[in-house]
């Protein structure tokens, strides 16, 4: 065990932090694996817990909440969410395992691997920030292109919505915006156009583009004719989500900078602690070898 007081502090801080991440990532990985292997049982359990009259949670779940929940436990949404949870959980678990085992066992190999992984992640984040700052116009163009491709390829309406559609509905409803640049983005949304034609209503925009009443997640337009005849008074047809998000970031720039600084400082501390502990372990072993 490293005798230096600073090295001991670094050791136990690394152990504590990475143990928490291991517990969280393991839970995420278990849920993701469960969803991927047997989503039917997860859907049934979730609906039973929240909607059954015998459930202890039922008094706290309204009819509106039940409708929202049923949309989010659609099989298509569950399947896509499962793979995201598995990937995120596995990635965090591997890195946290290296940090925890390296600190608790005082393994220079594991600590070095942990530190190198964090340096790579930190360097990628810095590179991404610099590229987005130096090439803002190109970054905006590519970001908008990617977002529009998700709308044109995956966005739909009606029943059996997937995770992409629900995500867009949530964003538009909460941010009071419509599409990436405006309502015209939905004219190139293939699945949306097909489903709208099949409906026969003459739908121009989804409900989430309208000015809503009640809980935004319920997607209830204040003006029922909004989806057919959207105007400036009953919808957000000209307000793109990309520009709205950019405006929100600019308005809350101090908060954004604060979050970035805290995340960067935490990663730097973990890197410094891992290599300081690694160095202290090496010095102690050299001392014992000599004497």
XYZ file of C-alpha atoms in Angstrom, residues 16-253:
238
model
C -15.173 5.591 -4.326
C -15.900 7.409 -7.583
C -15.371 4.372 -9.780
C -17.322 2.087 -7.448
C -20.332 4.409 -7.838
C -19.919 4.365 -11.626
C -19.617 0.558 -11.583
C -22.889 0.223 -9.656
C -24.720 2.652 -11.952
C -23.332 1.179 -15.190
C -24.079 -2.373 -14.023
C -27.680 -1.387 -13.373
C -27.906 0.252 -16.806
C -26.356 -2.822 -18.448
C -28.764 -5.200 -16.671
C -31.803 -3.164 -17.708
C -30.525 -2.875 -21.283
C -29.875 -6.613 -21.508
C -33.310 -7.366 -20.074
C -34.941 -5.098 -22.637
C -33.017 -6.664 -25.512
C -33.642 -10.258 -24.386
C -37.257 -10.041 -23.245
C -38.856 -6.668 -23.881
C -42.359 -8.178 -23.584
C -41.883 -8.952 -19.882
C -40.501 -5.445 -19.253
C -43.480 -3.839 -21.009
C -45.951 -5.990 -19.083
C -44.236 -5.353 -15.755
C -44.050 -1.588 -16.347
C -47.694 -1.340 -17.351
C -48.810 -3.590 -14.474
C -46.884 -1.592 -11.883
C -48.222 1.742 -13.087
C -51.716 0.972 -14.376
C -53.011 -1.900 -12.264
C -55.568 -0.818 -9.674
C -53.847 -3.092 -7.142
C -50.452 -1.468 -7.665
C -49.149 0.793 -4.874
C -48.160 3.281 -7.577
C -51.606 3.452 -9.168
C -52.969 6.312 -6.991
C -50.127 8.516 -8.227
C -50.570 7.727 -11.936
C -53.233 9.692 -13.782
C -54.953 8.666 -17.010
C -52.828 11.187 -18.912
C -49.648 9.701 -17.461
C -50.802 6.223 -18.494
C -51.215 7.367 -22.094
C -47.725 8.875 -22.122
C -46.219 5.752 -20.542
C -47.841 3.430 -23.067
C -46.253 5.415 -25.901
C -42.808 5.131 -24.348
C -43.047 1.363 -23.824
C -43.892 0.610 -27.450
C -41.765 -2.379 -28.621
C -39.944 -0.268 -31.252
C -38.933 2.315 -28.640
C -37.870 -0.349 -26.136
C -35.714 -2.201 -28.664
C -33.828 0.931 -29.729
C -33.382 2.085 -26.143
C -32.033 -1.352 -25.153
C -29.015 -1.169 -27.460
C -28.227 2.383 -26.367
C -28.314 1.325 -22.698
C -26.128 -1.734 -23.353
C -23.520 0.291 -25.233
C -23.420 3.102 -22.659
C -23.427 0.726 -19.693
C -20.667 -1.493 -21.090
C -18.451 1.479 -21.997
C -18.725 3.094 -18.555
C -18.365 -0.269 -16.783
C -15.104 -1.148 -18.536
C -13.462 2.186 -17.766
C -14.738 2.274 -14.182
C -13.588 -1.304 -13.625
C -10.056 -0.377 -14.728
C -10.007 2.606 -12.363
C -11.460 0.743 -9.386
C -9.342 -2.397 -9.691
C -6.248 -0.366 -10.492
C -6.692 1.749 -7.366
C -7.740 -1.017 -4.954
C -5.023 -3.427 -6.129
C -2.467 -0.681 -6.783
C -1.846 -2.075 -10.253
C 0.273 0.226 -12.383
C -0.903 -1.492 -15.565
C -4.596 -0.967 -14.821
C -4.052 2.588 -13.555
C -2.081 3.472 -16.680
C -4.764 1.974 -18.931
C -7.434 3.901 -17.004
C -5.503 7.159 -17.301
C -4.871 6.651 -21.025
C -8.572 5.977 -21.678
C -9.502 9.177 -19.845
C -6.874 11.151 -21.767
C -8.262 9.851 -25.071
C -11.831 10.778 -24.065
C -10.686 14.198 -22.837
C -8.697 14.826 -26.032
C -11.682 13.840 -28.205
C -13.924 16.248 -26.297
C -11.440 19.109 -26.652
C -10.987 18.325 -30.357
C -14.741 18.309 -30.910
C -15.158 21.658 -29.128
C -12.301 23.227 -31.124
C -13.603 21.912 -34.442
C -17.118 23.156 -33.707
C -15.715 26.572 -32.736
C -13.267 26.971 -35.641
C -15.559 25.514 -38.281
C -18.909 26.665 -36.917
C -20.619 27.097 -40.287
C -19.557 23.622 -41.468
C -20.504 22.131 -38.094
C -23.941 23.778 -38.290
C -24.411 22.486 -41.842
C -23.499 18.894 -40.960
C -25.500 18.959 -37.722
C -28.589 20.215 -39.529
C -28.062 17.629 -42.267
C -27.914 14.813 -39.725
C -31.000 16.020 -37.847
C -32.977 16.434 -41.076
C -31.990 12.922 -42.152
C -33.486 11.509 -38.929
C -36.726 13.316 -39.731
C -36.828 12.305 -43.391
C -35.959 8.645 -42.735
C -37.581 7.773 -39.432
C -40.171 10.325 -38.304
C -43.734 9.040 -38.524
C -47.158 9.632 -37.016
C -49.999 7.550 -35.636
C -49.561 4.412 -33.549
C -46.377 2.357 -33.044
C -44.019 5.325 -32.945
C -40.329 4.553 -32.661
C -37.713 6.168 -30.432
C -36.730 8.765 -33.050
C -40.325 9.955 -33.465
C -40.945 10.113 -29.712
C -37.670 11.990 -29.203
C -38.584 14.571 -31.833
C -42.098 14.953 -30.399
C -40.645 15.470 -26.927
C -38.132 18.053 -28.185
C -40.674 20.003 -30.253
C -43.309 19.959 -27.518
C -40.925 21.077 -24.769
C -38.984 23.642 -26.828
C -42.012 25.030 -28.719
C -40.504 24.552 -32.155
C -41.185 22.670 -35.381
C -38.733 20.554 -37.356
C -35.082 21.482 -37.803
C -35.671 24.721 -39.741
C -39.463 24.805 -39.766
C -42.594 22.932 -40.834
C -41.333 22.425 -44.407
C -38.951 19.725 -43.109
C -41.939 17.386 -42.784
C -42.640 17.574 -46.508
C -39.535 15.421 -47.060
C -40.264 13.049 -44.166
C -41.156 9.944 -46.170
C -42.873 7.920 -43.438
C -44.716 10.979 -42.159
C -46.024 11.817 -45.640
C -47.108 8.208 -46.222
C -48.939 7.932 -42.884
C -50.526 11.366 -43.357
C -51.812 10.365 -46.808
C -53.243 7.148 -45.359
C -55.020 9.139 -42.632
C -56.830 11.233 -45.239
C -56.980 14.288 -42.960
C -54.747 16.504 -45.051
C -52.217 16.674 -42.214
C -49.406 19.182 -42.757
C -47.589 19.005 -39.423
C -47.566 16.724 -36.355
C -49.346 17.723 -33.157
C -46.034 18.538 -31.506
C -45.605 21.509 -33.882
C -48.820 23.074 -32.592
C -49.394 25.330 -29.620
C -50.430 22.733 -27.037
C -52.820 22.731 -24.137
C -52.358 20.801 -20.890
C -49.347 18.557 -20.402
C -47.034 18.997 -23.440
C -46.343 15.240 -23.493
C -49.986 14.554 -24.303
C -49.615 16.484 -27.592
C -53.092 18.062 -27.491
C -53.253 21.083 -29.839
C -55.114 24.105 -28.473
C -56.536 24.489 -31.984
C -57.575 21.074 -33.412
C -57.270 22.406 -36.981
C -53.584 23.189 -36.457
C -52.329 19.914 -37.962
C -54.259 20.655 -41.169
C -53.914 24.434 -41.392
C -50.933 25.557 -39.322
C -50.556 29.313 -38.887
C -48.385 31.635 -36.832
C -51.200 31.961 -34.301
C -51.841 28.247 -33.656
C -48.420 26.669 -34.218
C -44.661 27.148 -34.261
C -44.433 26.420 -38.001
C -41.636 28.932 -38.670
C -39.628 28.276 -35.498
C -36.919 25.699 -36.185
C -35.617 23.618 -33.290
C -31.987 24.080 -34.318
C -32.133 27.883 -34.121
C -34.221 27.669 -30.941
C -31.633 25.407 -29.313
C -28.776 27.698 -30.418
C -30.614 30.661 -28.916
C -31.158 28.780 -25.634
C -27.454 27.900 -25.449
C -26.501 31.541 -26.076
C -28.976 32.746 -23.448
C -27.578 30.266 -20.884
C -23.950 30.444 -21.943
